């Protein structure tokens, strides 16, 4: 939508998306005026903490800032700094407080500076209270449900001259068609749903991201078609539990059915998704994955723990045996699939026997890689009330043993495609050796090979000549320098 054509002389429109473009148009004028006064463009720096969902939200934030005329910069010496926060683990919160201290000094040097905080951490009352009292220099605080309102919030701040706090307990509507700025020209994240209903007992996400809401399939397909028309060849479908996609739609639809529809989009080469919950990963989905030409040969399937006793305490709704059966079924139907996972060490009450069950799952499944987390007590979650929190030394010891096991299996697995020719999505010039290009295999493993930067964003055929631990060196197959 072109902001020049928007009438800003009257009242704001009622329709939400139109209202937000109206505020963007007003702010654009303000930014132009300020830039003239200062004799330079206004700059903005967005700092993103946490997961892919936050990264996608930040693209929407950047989209709004660019639309109103800010120049995006990496450095926090900017006219506007916005932190998109995470609260999944305690140290994520501490990091934000630490960096706010630094921002305070910057703001003292630059009186024009504005500071906004948003994201999951802001959905916690205690956090907002602390910022309100101890970090008075913050200009705007908003949460996960009203990112679309950013332009309106900046406008309110400019009018009111005091801290603006706007946190919603849950989402009201999904606002489509906001501006968005992509980090890469050839791959993009696409939200398919928001929120989570699972309430795993350690996890804060359902409290800060609200209940599950699926986007309309038509809106998703329309977005993917627009992306592919713009050169995107790989998409990552995002949702806290993609398996429950579509349950709350007027015309219910399964995630597998959505994938089948997305598969039909011309120009799209690769489909990734995260995160599926093992408790409701359906046979239908496995079937669709096995038949698909576009779904990547990779599944991130968080196990969290290998002990059925701990899994029950975590409210995960599956046992060790059910998880292993599921993995066997997937491996049988989708041969050569690369499996990755998330594991938490030191959940309250975890004994050595429980931990050994986790080690056993790791040995049986043989993950390509795994994200391992030390349990972090999140106030407000049921697990935080559980007695028998495990001691630090015990956790550290288990964590190290687990990491060693994962790394040794991963090292054995990663080279399994050496000598074969594979499709690689070429992503960038290698940062260390500019004669090399870097890309990713369908199973997400990196490949470096000699090539030209015209290949960026294309899928090329590369012979994997040598495995070097966690990546491959390769050789471009002649004549494969176009999207195939
Ligand atoms: N402590 C440690 N790890 C956690 N995760 C979620 N909550 C916690 C917590 N309180 C991990 C889970 C999840 C991943 C995104 O973060 O493994 O899958
Ligand atoms: Fe958290 Fe569990 Fe929901 Fe994942 S499924 S976001 S771990 S509550």
Tab-separated table of C-alpha atoms and ligand atoms in Angstrom:
chain	number	residue	atom	x	y	z
A	1	UNK	CA	0.000	0.000	0.000
A	2	UNK	CA	1.393	3.407	-0.997
A	3	UNK	CA	1.420	5.778	1.965
A	4	UNK	CA	1.377	8.885	-0.261
A	5	UNK	CA	-2.228	8.160	-1.262
A	6	UNK	CA	-3.571	7.908	2.266
A	7	UNK	CA	-5.691	10.791	3.529
A	8	UNK	CA	-4.386	11.767	6.972
A	9	UNK	CA	-6.438	14.927	7.360
A	10	UNK	CA	-9.421	13.210	8.994
A	11	UNK	CA	-10.026	10.619	11.690
A	12	UNK	CA	-8.313	7.187	11.584
A	13	UNK	CA	-10.252	4.499	9.650
A	14	UNK	CA	-12.144	1.800	11.607
A	15	UNK	CA	-10.753	-1.228	9.720
A	16	UNK	CA	-7.601	-2.327	11.631
A	17	UNK	CA	-5.203	-2.702	8.718
A	18	UNK	CA	-6.314	0.601	7.149
A	19	UNK	CA	-5.955	2.276	10.518
A	20	UNK	CA	-2.360	1.093	10.823
A	21	UNK	CA	-1.466	2.344	7.333
A	22	UNK	CA	-3.030	5.688	8.276
A	23	UNK	CA	-0.653	5.938	11.276
A	24	UNK	CA	2.273	4.861	9.100
A	25	UNK	CA	1.444	7.686	6.694
A	26	UNK	CA	1.425	10.223	9.554
A	27	UNK	CA	4.716	8.893	10.907
A	28	UNK	CA	6.326	8.989	7.473
A	29	UNK	CA	5.698	12.728	7.356
A	30	UNK	CA	7.103	13.094	10.873
A	31	UNK	CA	10.244	11.093	9.988
A	32	UNK	CA	10.779	13.256	6.879
A	33	UNK	CA	10.490	16.417	8.968
A	34	UNK	CA	12.873	15.144	11.664
A	35	UNK	CA	15.402	14.004	9.044
A	36	UNK	CA	15.367	17.470	7.489
A	37	UNK	CA	15.949	19.101	10.873
A	38	UNK	CA	18.833	16.775	11.662
A	39	UNK	CA	20.233	16.779	8.130
A	40	UNK	CA	20.488	12.983	8.088
A	41	UNK	CA	18.203	9.951	7.881
A	42	UNK	CA	16.673	8.595	11.081
A	43	UNK	CA	18.053	5.179	11.980
A	44	UNK	CA	16.546	2.150	13.688
A	45	UNK	CA	18.105	-0.960	15.171
A	46	UNK	CA	16.049	-4.076	15.951
A	47	UNK	CA	17.562	-6.671	18.237
A	48	UNK	CA	15.884	-10.068	18.232
A	49	UNK	CA	16.196	-12.640	20.991
A	50	UNK	CA	14.863	-16.187	20.905
A	51	UNK	CA	13.193	-18.400	18.357
A	52	UNK	CA	12.157	-18.340	14.696
A	53	UNK	CA	8.743	-17.023	15.660
A	54	UNK	CA	10.404	-13.912	17.096
A	55	UNK	CA	12.649	-13.617	14.035
A	56	UNK	CA	9.521	-13.595	11.867
A	57	UNK	CA	7.849	-11.003	14.127
A	58	UNK	CA	10.947	-8.830	13.788
A	59	UNK	CA	10.614	-8.908	10.002
A	60	UNK	CA	7.166	-7.384	10.453
A	61	UNK	CA	8.592	-4.763	12.813
A	62	UNK	CA	11.355	-3.896	10.334
A	63	UNK	CA	8.729	-3.763	7.568
A	64	UNK	CA	6.842	-1.059	9.473
A	65	UNK	CA	9.993	0.949	10.271
A	66	UNK	CA	11.148	0.881	6.655
A	67	UNK	CA	7.713	1.858	5.452
A	68	UNK	CA	7.757	4.990	7.622
A	69	UNK	CA	11.211	5.963	6.431
A	70	UNK	CA	13.711	4.783	9.013
A	71	UNK	CA	17.027	3.450	7.796
A	72	UNK	CA	17.780	0.097	9.430
A	73	UNK	CA	21.194	-0.251	11.062
A	74	UNK	CA	22.937	-2.996	13.045
A	75	UNK	CA	24.358	-0.698	15.688
A	76	UNK	CA	22.468	0.360	18.795
A	77	UNK	CA	23.740	3.959	18.336
A	78	UNK	CA	20.447	4.599	16.543
A	79	UNK	CA	17.482	6.957	16.796
A	80	UNK	CA	15.160	4.065	17.583
A	81	UNK	CA	16.168	0.828	19.272
A	82	UNK	CA	13.690	-1.985	19.676
A	83	UNK	CA	14.296	-5.233	21.578
A	84	UNK	CA	12.104	-8.159	20.592
A	85	UNK	CA	12.496	-10.293	23.701
A	86	UNK	CA	12.333	-13.969	24.652
A	87	UNK	CA	11.462	-15.441	28.039
A	88	UNK	CA	11.744	-19.174	27.470
A	89	UNK	CA	14.745	-19.401	29.781
A	90	UNK	CA	15.696	-17.205	32.677
A	91	UNK	CA	19.042	-16.078	31.212
A	92	UNK	CA	17.164	-14.613	28.222
A	93	UNK	CA	15.521	-12.137	30.631
A	94	UNK	CA	18.802	-11.298	32.339
A	95	UNK	CA	20.430	-10.516	29.001
A	96	UNK	CA	17.750	-7.917	28.248
A	97	UNK	CA	18.158	-6.127	31.583
A	98	UNK	CA	21.921	-6.036	31.019
A	99	UNK	CA	21.576	-4.470	27.600
A	100	UNK	CA	19.014	-1.941	28.791
A	101	UNK	CA	21.661	-0.460	31.086
A	102	UNK	CA	23.811	0.181	28.024
A	103	UNK	CA	20.882	1.749	26.122
A	104	UNK	CA	20.338	4.188	28.976
A	105	UNK	CA	23.832	5.603	28.411
A	106	UNK	CA	23.186	5.894	24.657
A	107	UNK	CA	19.940	7.731	25.281
A	108	UNK	CA	21.720	10.238	27.503
A	109	UNK	CA	23.972	11.045	24.541
A	110	UNK	CA	21.121	11.195	22.002
A	111	UNK	CA	17.972	12.917	23.307
A	112	UNK	CA	16.042	12.016	20.104
A	113	UNK	CA	16.480	8.360	20.818
A	114	UNK	CA	13.415	6.182	21.393
A	115	UNK	CA	13.476	2.738	22.972
A	116	UNK	CA	10.782	0.088	22.609
A	117	UNK	CA	10.522	-3.365	24.147
A	118	UNK	CA	8.236	-6.066	22.831
A	119	UNK	CA	7.896	-9.842	22.590
A	120	UNK	CA	7.324	-12.679	25.036
A	121	UNK	CA	9.083	-11.218	28.070
A	122	UNK	CA	6.714	-8.247	28.026
A	123	UNK	CA	3.710	-10.530	28.495
A	124	UNK	CA	4.834	-11.099	32.084
A	125	UNK	CA	3.344	-8.637	34.585
A	126	UNK	CA	6.389	-8.679	36.878
A	127	UNK	CA	8.701	-7.724	34.006
A	128	UNK	CA	6.553	-4.793	32.917
A	129	UNK	CA	6.309	-3.575	36.501
A	130	UNK	CA	10.085	-3.735	36.897
A	131	UNK	CA	10.661	-1.766	33.695
A	132	UNK	CA	8.017	0.763	34.608
A	133	UNK	CA	9.732	1.417	37.909
A	134	UNK	CA	13.434	0.956	37.229
A	135	UNK	CA	13.865	1.680	33.518
A	136	UNK	CA	11.922	4.902	33.137
A	137	UNK	CA	13.773	5.844	29.950
A	138	UNK	CA	11.953	3.150	27.943
A	139	UNK	CA	9.388	4.761	25.614
A	140	UNK	CA	7.102	1.951	24.491
A	141	UNK	CA	6.304	-1.525	25.812
A	142	UNK	CA	4.059	-3.869	23.876
A	143	UNK	CA	3.579	-7.624	23.701
A	144	UNK	CA	3.211	-10.532	21.301
A	145	UNK	CA	-0.421	-9.942	20.332
A	146	UNK	CA	-0.313	-6.362	19.068
A	147	UNK	CA	2.833	-6.033	16.945
A	148	UNK	CA	0.605	-4.858	14.104
A	149	UNK	CA	-0.139	-1.742	16.206
A	150	UNK	CA	3.463	-0.544	16.274
A	151	UNK	CA	2.893	2.562	14.113
A	152	UNK	CA	-0.098	3.581	16.238
A	153	UNK	CA	1.935	3.091	19.436
A	154	UNK	CA	4.796	5.253	18.176
A	155	UNK	CA	2.250	7.903	17.227
A	156	UNK	CA	0.664	7.766	20.701
A	157	UNK	CA	4.112	8.070	22.286
A	158	UNK	CA	4.918	11.166	20.228
A	159	UNK	CA	1.641	12.755	21.278
A	160	UNK	CA	1.750	11.844	24.967
A	161	UNK	CA	5.424	12.228	25.890
A	162	UNK	CA	5.204	9.521	28.552
A	163	UNK	CA	5.905	5.773	28.578
A	164	UNK	CA	3.324	3.812	26.594
A	165	UNK	CA	2.455	0.344	27.865
A	166	UNK	CA	0.101	-1.750	25.745
A	167	UNK	CA	-0.007	-5.440	26.628
A	168	UNK	CA	-2.865	-7.698	25.574
A	169	UNK	CA	-3.616	-10.898	27.470
A	170	UNK	CA	-4.663	-12.721	24.321
A	171	UNK	CA	-5.029	-12.062	20.612
A	172	UNK	CA	-8.171	-10.492	19.215
A	173	UNK	CA	-7.664	-11.007	15.504
A	174	UNK	CA	-4.981	-11.987	13.003
A	175	UNK	CA	-4.163	-8.846	11.042
A	176	UNK	CA	-3.093	-9.733	7.490
A	177	UNK	CA	-1.204	-7.697	4.880
A	178	UNK	CA	1.148	-5.737	7.092
A	179	UNK	CA	4.391	-4.635	5.491
A	180	UNK	CA	7.267	-7.033	6.121
A	181	UNK	CA	10.955	-6.950	5.346
A	182	UNK	CA	12.624	-10.278	4.571
A	183	UNK	CA	16.147	-11.049	5.705
A	184	UNK	CA	16.840	-13.269	2.679
A	185	UNK	CA	15.587	-12.857	-0.872
A	186	UNK	CA	15.313	-16.614	-1.503
A	187	UNK	CA	13.969	-18.108	1.736
A	188	UNK	CA	11.307	-16.948	4.132
A	189	UNK	CA	9.418	-17.897	7.264
A	190	UNK	CA	5.635	-18.061	7.008
A	191	UNK	CA	3.419	-18.163	10.105
A	192	UNK	CA	0.680	-20.737	9.786
A	193	UNK	CA	-0.560	-20.474	13.344
A	194	UNK	CA	0.067	-18.595	16.559
A	195	UNK	CA	-0.031	-19.631	20.210
A	196	UNK	CA	-0.023	-22.983	21.956
A	197	UNK	CA	-2.572	-25.059	23.913
A	198	UNK	CA	-0.246	-27.741	25.203
A	199	UNK	CA	0.929	-26.371	28.526
A	200	UNK	CA	4.040	-28.465	28.918
A	201	UNK	CA	4.726	-27.901	32.600
A	202	UNK	CA	8.171	-26.283	32.148
A	203	UNK	CA	7.134	-23.936	29.349
A	204	UNK	CA	6.085	-20.300	29.504
A	205	UNK	CA	5.029	-20.070	25.842
A	206	UNK	CA	1.282	-20.758	26.282
A	207	UNK	CA	1.148	-17.957	28.856
A	208	UNK	CA	2.915	-15.397	26.676
A	209	UNK	CA	1.714	-16.380	23.197
A	210	UNK	CA	-1.891	-17.209	24.054
A	211	UNK	CA	-4.179	-19.908	22.699
A	212	UNK	CA	-3.816	-21.578	19.302
A	213	UNK	CA	-5.068	-19.632	16.304
A	214	UNK	CA	-4.613	-20.825	12.746
A	215	UNK	CA	-4.315	-18.538	9.783
A	216	UNK	CA	-6.740	-19.032	6.968
A	217	UNK	CA	-5.266	-21.400	4.333
A	218	UNK	CA	-6.160	-18.899	1.589
A	219	UNK	CA	-4.083	-16.192	3.289
A	220	UNK	CA	-1.161	-18.595	3.732
A	221	UNK	CA	-1.202	-19.710	0.097
A	222	UNK	CA	-1.573	-16.116	-1.105
A	223	UNK	CA	1.472	-15.126	0.937
A	224	UNK	CA	3.526	-18.052	-0.383
A	225	UNK	CA	2.518	-17.299	-3.980
A	226	UNK	CA	3.602	-13.687	-3.527
A	227	UNK	CA	6.897	-14.842	-2.025
A	228	UNK	CA	7.687	-17.234	-4.851
A	229	UNK	CA	6.783	-14.561	-7.414
A	230	UNK	CA	9.409	-12.484	-5.636
A	231	UNK	CA	12.138	-15.130	-5.940
A	232	UNK	CA	11.651	-17.185	-2.769
A	233	UNK	CA	12.319	-20.897	-3.317
A	234	UNK	CA	12.289	-22.184	0.269
A	235	UNK	CA	9.761	-21.545	3.013
A	236	UNK	CA	9.710	-22.453	6.676
A	237	UNK	CA	6.194	-22.876	8.022
A	238	UNK	CA	6.077	-21.653	11.590
A	239	UNK	CA	3.874	-22.617	14.510
A	240	UNK	CA	4.391	-23.702	18.112
A	241	UNK	CA	2.688	-26.998	17.301
A	242	UNK	CA	2.109	-27.243	13.564
A	243	UNK	CA	0.296	-30.570	13.980
A	244	UNK	CA	-2.718	-28.858	15.447
A	245	UNK	CA	-2.986	-26.505	12.470
A	246	UNK	CA	-6.524	-25.916	11.243
A	247	UNK	CA	-8.461	-27.283	14.211
A	248	UNK	CA	-10.089	-23.945	15.012
A	249	UNK	CA	-10.816	-22.857	11.439
A	250	UNK	CA	-14.394	-22.427	10.282
A	251	UNK	CA	-13.739	-25.212	7.804
A	252	UNK	CA	-11.249	-27.407	9.686
A	253	UNK	CA	-8.201	-28.583	7.781
A	254	UNK	CA	-5.260	-30.750	8.843
A	255	UNK	CA	-1.620	-29.728	8.640
A	256	UNK	CA	-1.039	-32.537	6.140
A	257	UNK	CA	-3.800	-31.142	3.905
A	258	UNK	CA	-2.283	-27.678	4.133
A	259	UNK	CA	1.092	-29.095	3.074
A	260	UNK	CA	-0.523	-30.726	0.053
A	261	UNK	CA	-1.960	-27.369	-0.990
A	262	UNK	CA	1.367	-25.587	-0.485
A	263	UNK	CA	3.162	-28.262	-2.512
A	264	UNK	CA	1.134	-27.112	-5.558
A	265	UNK	CA	2.572	-23.577	-5.519
A	266	UNK	CA	4.644	-23.111	-8.681
A	267	UNK	CA	8.209	-21.971	-8.223
A	268	UNK	CA	8.389	-23.205	-4.647
A	269	UNK	CA	11.181	-25.767	-4.302
A	270	UNK	CA	11.536	-26.528	-0.638
A	271	UNK	CA	9.152	-26.682	2.305
A	272	UNK	CA	10.332	-26.846	5.892
A	273	UNK	CA	8.249	-26.626	9.041
A	274	UNK	CA	8.625	-26.338	12.780
A	275	UNK	CA	7.670	-27.429	15.330
A	276	UNK	CA	5.653	-30.663	15.270
A	277	UNK	CA	4.646	-32.137	18.652
A	278	UNK	CA	5.239	-35.920	18.762
A	279	UNK	CA	1.925	-36.528	20.546
A	280	UNK	CA	-0.123	-35.704	17.477
A	281	UNK	CA	2.106	-36.329	14.515
A	282	UNK	CA	-0.342	-38.190	12.278
A	283	UNK	CA	0.090	-41.072	9.845
A	284	UNK	CA	-1.444	-38.731	7.280
A	285	UNK	CA	1.463	-36.304	7.757
A	286	UNK	CA	4.066	-39.080	7.441
A	287	UNK	CA	2.331	-40.214	4.246
A	288	UNK	CA	2.370	-36.698	2.782
A	289	UNK	CA	6.038	-36.299	3.714
A	290	UNK	CA	6.934	-39.581	2.068
A	291	UNK	CA	5.229	-38.613	-1.193
A	292	UNK	CA	6.222	-34.964	-1.341
A	293	UNK	CA	8.830	-33.687	-3.767
A	294	UNK	CA	9.242	-30.424	-1.895
A	295	UNK	CA	9.125	-31.158	1.837
A	296	UNK	CA	12.703	-31.294	3.071
A	297	UNK	CA	14.241	-34.470	4.246
A	298	UNK	CA	14.427	-33.235	7.804
A	299	UNK	CA	12.196	-33.426	10.848
A	300	UNK	CA	12.717	-31.568	14.095
A	301	UNK	CA	10.910	-33.708	16.660
A	302	UNK	CA	11.442	-32.458	20.224
A	303	UNK	CA	11.625	-35.346	22.688
A	304	UNK	CA	12.474	-33.239	25.794
A	305	UNK	CA	13.180	-36.353	27.895
A	306	UNK	CA	13.520	-40.107	27.364
A	307	UNK	CA	11.943	-41.030	30.688
A	308	UNK	CA	8.221	-41.821	30.541
A	309	UNK	CA	7.956	-40.759	34.184
A	310	UNK	CA	9.451	-37.324	33.456
A	311	UNK	CA	7.467	-36.987	30.217
A	312	UNK	CA	4.307	-37.454	32.277
A	313	UNK	CA	5.437	-34.773	34.712
A	314	UNK	CA	6.193	-32.557	31.722
A	315	UNK	CA	2.614	-33.109	30.436
A	316	UNK	CA	3.942	-34.247	27.066
A	317	UNK	CA	1.267	-36.921	26.450
A	318	UNK	CA	3.581	-39.610	25.084
A	319	UNK	CA	5.841	-42.280	26.563
A	320	UNK	CA	9.390	-43.182	25.607
A	321	UNK	CA	8.066	-46.260	23.786
A	322	UNK	CA	5.466	-44.278	21.819
A	323	UNK	CA	8.113	-41.756	20.767
A	324	UNK	CA	10.470	-44.519	19.607
A	325	UNK	CA	7.649	-46.245	17.708
A	326	UNK	CA	6.863	-42.966	15.977
A	327	UNK	CA	10.501	-42.499	15.002
A	328	UNK	CA	10.622	-46.048	13.586
A	329	UNK	CA	7.505	-45.381	11.532
A	330	UNK	CA	8.946	-42.144	10.156
A	331	UNK	CA	12.291	-43.732	9.316
A	332	UNK	CA	10.548	-46.564	7.528
A	333	UNK	CA	8.318	-44.309	5.412
A	334	UNK	CA	10.841	-41.540	4.792
A	335	UNK	CA	14.183	-43.289	4.375
A	336	UNK	CA	17.329	-41.305	5.072
A	337	UNK	CA	15.407	-38.631	6.962
A	338	UNK	CA	17.475	-36.374	9.138
A	339	UNK	CA	16.055	-36.143	12.664
A	340	UNK	CA	16.857	-33.423	15.157
A	341	UNK	CA	15.430	-32.720	18.599
A	342	UNK	CA	15.252	-30.592	21.758
A	343	UNK	CA	16.231	-32.082	25.116
A	344	UNK	CA	15.917	-30.615	28.596
A	345	UNK	CA	18.341	-31.791	31.269
A	346	UNK	CA	17.561	-31.447	34.961
A	347	UNK	CA	13.756	-31.228	34.974
A	348	UNK	CA	12.624	-31.274	38.654
A	349	UNK	CA	12.925	-34.765	40.101
A	350	UNK	CA	15.048	-36.134	37.228
A	351	UNK	CA	17.065	-39.077	38.613
A	352	UNK	CA	20.131	-40.743	37.129
A	353	UNK	CA	17.834	-43.520	35.848
A	354	UNK	CA	15.595	-40.969	34.121
A	355	UNK	CA	18.626	-39.369	32.553
A	356	UNK	CA	19.897	-42.738	31.309
A	357	UNK	CA	16.538	-43.216	29.568
A	358	UNK	CA	17.192	-39.959	27.710
A	359	UNK	CA	20.670	-41.192	26.746
A	360	UNK	CA	19.052	-44.407	25.540
A	361	UNK	CA	16.642	-42.515	23.264
A	362	UNK	CA	19.551	-40.508	21.857
A	363	UNK	CA	21.435	-43.738	21.063
A	364	UNK	CA	18.380	-45.414	19.531
A	365	UNK	CA	17.105	-42.519	17.417
A	366	UNK	CA	20.545	-41.278	16.348
A	367	UNK	CA	19.820	-37.575	15.818
A	368	UNK	CA	21.783	-35.564	13.278
A	369	UNK	CA	21.907	-32.857	15.906
A	370	UNK	CA	20.091	-31.784	19.052
A	371	UNK	CA	19.485	-28.617	20.991
A	372	UNK	CA	20.192	-29.361	24.619
A	373	UNK	CA	18.881	-27.105	27.372
A	374	UNK	CA	19.493	-26.974	31.063
A	375	UNK	CA	16.115	-26.792	32.774
A	376	UNK	CA	15.298	-23.221	33.664
A	377	UNK	CA	12.688	-22.485	36.325
A	378	UNK	CA	10.043	-20.185	34.853
A	379	UNK	CA	7.855	-18.480	37.418
A	380	UNK	CA	4.205	-19.075	36.625
A	381	UNK	CA	4.676	-22.554	35.157
A	382	UNK	CA	3.616	-25.685	37.110
A	383	UNK	CA	7.161	-27.109	37.123
A	384	UNK	CA	8.422	-24.090	39.038
A	385	UNK	CA	6.306	-25.286	41.999
A	386	UNK	CA	7.713	-28.807	41.878
A	387	UNK	CA	10.031	-29.689	44.697
A	388	UNK	CA	13.254	-31.608	44.122
A	389	UNK	CA	14.886	-29.143	41.756
A	390	UNK	CA	18.063	-30.926	40.609
A	391	UNK	CA	21.448	-29.622	41.829
A	392	UNK	CA	23.679	-27.614	39.511
A	393	UNK	CA	26.653	-30.006	39.611
A	394	UNK	CA	24.497	-33.020	38.814
A	395	UNK	CA	22.896	-31.170	35.893
A	396	UNK	CA	26.255	-30.028	34.547
A	397	UNK	CA	27.606	-33.571	34.659
A	398	UNK	CA	24.552	-34.986	32.835
A	399	UNK	CA	24.566	-32.165	30.331
A	400	UNK	CA	28.215	-32.821	29.402
A	401	UNK	CA	27.647	-36.568	29.029
A	402	UNK	CA	24.611	-35.950	26.845
A	403	UNK	CA	26.425	-33.469	24.632
A	404	UNK	CA	29.328	-35.874	24.141
A	405	UNK	CA	26.966	-38.672	23.073
A	406	UNK	CA	25.058	-36.404	20.671
A	407	UNK	CA	28.255	-35.081	19.115
A	408	UNK	CA	29.767	-38.502	18.599
A	409	UNK	CA	26.601	-39.817	16.877
A	410	UNK	CA	26.311	-36.648	14.838
A	411	UNK	CA	29.919	-36.971	13.642
A	412	UNK	CA	29.212	-40.540	12.477
A	413	UNK	CA	26.026	-39.535	10.646
A	414	UNK	CA	26.915	-36.302	8.964
A	415	UNK	CA	29.207	-37.857	6.376
A	416	UNK	CA	26.675	-40.400	5.150
A	417	UNK	CA	26.055	-38.590	1.841
A	418	UNK	CA	29.750	-38.129	0.972
A	419	UNK	CA	30.435	-38.952	-2.671
A	420	UNK	CA	26.831	-38.360	-3.801
A	421	UNK	CA	25.380	-35.523	-5.886
A	422	UNK	CA	22.819	-33.467	-3.952
A	423	UNK	CA	20.675	-30.388	-4.458
A	424	UNK	CA	21.978	-27.370	-2.597
A	425	UNK	CA	20.203	-24.078	-2.033
A	426	UNK	CA	23.023	-21.575	-2.486
A	427	UNK	CA	22.766	-18.976	0.275
A	428	UNK	CA	25.842	-16.748	0.374
A	429	UNK	CA	29.477	-16.129	-0.412
A	430	UNK	CA	31.564	-17.948	2.189
A	431	UNK	CA	32.548	-15.401	4.834
A	432	UNK	CA	36.073	-16.779	5.244
A	433	UNK	CA	36.985	-17.709	1.676
A	434	UNK	CA	35.376	-15.506	-0.977
A	435	UNK	CA	36.039	-17.987	-3.769
A	436	UNK	CA	33.593	-20.360	-2.105
A	437	UNK	CA	29.819	-20.347	-2.000
A	438	UNK	CA	27.858	-21.704	0.946
A	439	UNK	CA	24.543	-23.491	0.718
A	440	UNK	CA	22.338	-26.003	2.458
A	441	UNK	CA	21.258	-29.532	1.698
A	442	UNK	CA	17.648	-30.572	2.092
A	443	UNK	CA	18.603	-31.936	5.535
A	444	UNK	CA	19.966	-28.508	6.485
A	445	UNK	CA	23.673	-29.460	6.481
A	446	UNK	CA	26.049	-26.821	5.102
A	447	UNK	CA	28.060	-27.305	1.915
A	448	UNK	CA	30.909	-25.091	0.675
A	449	UNK	CA	31.982	-25.224	-2.958
A	450	UNK	CA	33.703	-23.120	-5.588
A	451	UNK	CA	31.196	-21.072	-7.546
A	452	UNK	CA	29.906	-17.745	-8.670
A	453	UNK	CA	27.741	-15.423	-6.601
A	454	UNK	CA	25.107	-15.415	-9.337
A	455	UNK	CA	24.154	-18.772	-7.877
A	456	UNK	CA	22.792	-17.205	-4.692
A	457	UNK	CA	19.131	-18.061	-4.242
A	458	UNK	CA	19.261	-20.915	-6.742
A	459	UNK	CA	19.251	-24.637	-6.280
A	460	UNK	CA	22.384	-26.189	-7.739
A	461	UNK	CA	23.600	-29.761	-7.986
A	462	UNK	CA	26.761	-30.276	-6.015
A	463	UNK	CA	28.918	-33.365	-5.620
A	464	UNK	CA	29.761	-33.786	-1.932
A	465	UNK	CA	33.455	-34.512	-2.201
A	466	UNK	CA	34.486	-34.482	1.441
A	467	UNK	CA	32.845	-34.370	4.853
A	468	UNK	CA	34.607	-32.102	7.323
A	469	UNK	CA	32.933	-32.819	10.629
A	470	UNK	CA	29.733	-30.789	10.554
A	471	UNK	CA	29.787	-29.662	6.928
A	472	UNK	CA	30.774	-30.795	3.434
A	473	UNK	CA	33.131	-29.511	0.811
A	474	UNK	CA	31.678	-29.999	-2.655
A	475	UNK	CA	32.082	-29.483	-6.382
A	476	UNK	CA	29.457	-27.825	-8.558
A	477	UNK	CA	28.089	-30.180	-11.211
A	478	UNK	CA	28.477	-28.406	-14.564
A	479	UNK	CA	25.274	-27.121	-16.121
A	480	UNK	CA	23.341	-27.099	-12.843
A	481	UNK	CA	23.518	-23.355	-12.331
A	482	UNK	CA	19.815	-22.739	-12.559
A	483	UNK	CA	16.841	-23.531	-10.420
A	484	UNK	CA	15.824	-27.089	-11.090
B	1	LIG	N1	13.898	-24.724	30.572
B	1	LIG	C1	14.709	-25.252	29.653
B	1	LIG	N2	14.369	-25.416	28.374
B	1	LIG	C2	13.141	-25.032	28.009
B	1	LIG	N3	12.519	-25.079	26.816
B	1	LIG	C3	11.294	-24.553	26.957
B	1	LIG	N4	11.096	-24.169	28.235
B	1	LIG	C4	12.236	-24.473	28.916
B	1	LIG	C5	12.650	-24.325	30.249
B	1	LIG	N5	11.846	-23.811	31.185
B	1	LIG	C6	13.129	-25.650	25.624
B	1	LIG	C7	12.323	-26.852	25.100
B	1	LIG	C8	11.712	-26.323	23.844
B	1	LIG	C9	12.733	-25.323	23.388
B	1	LIG	C10	12.274	-24.329	22.404
B	1	LIG	O1	13.129	-24.682	24.584
B	1	LIG	O2	13.231	-27.892	24.808
B	1	LIG	O3	11.466	-27.335	22.883
B	2	LIG	FE1	5.992	-24.941	25.041
B	2	LIG	FE2	5.054	-27.428	24.928
B	2	LIG	FE3	3.773	-25.455	23.602
B	2	LIG	FE4	6.173	-26.287	22.736
B	2	LIG	S1	4.283	-27.535	22.823
B	2	LIG	S2	5.490	-24.167	22.970
B	2	LIG	S3	7.206	-26.799	24.656
B	2	LIG	S4	4.003	-25.673	25.810
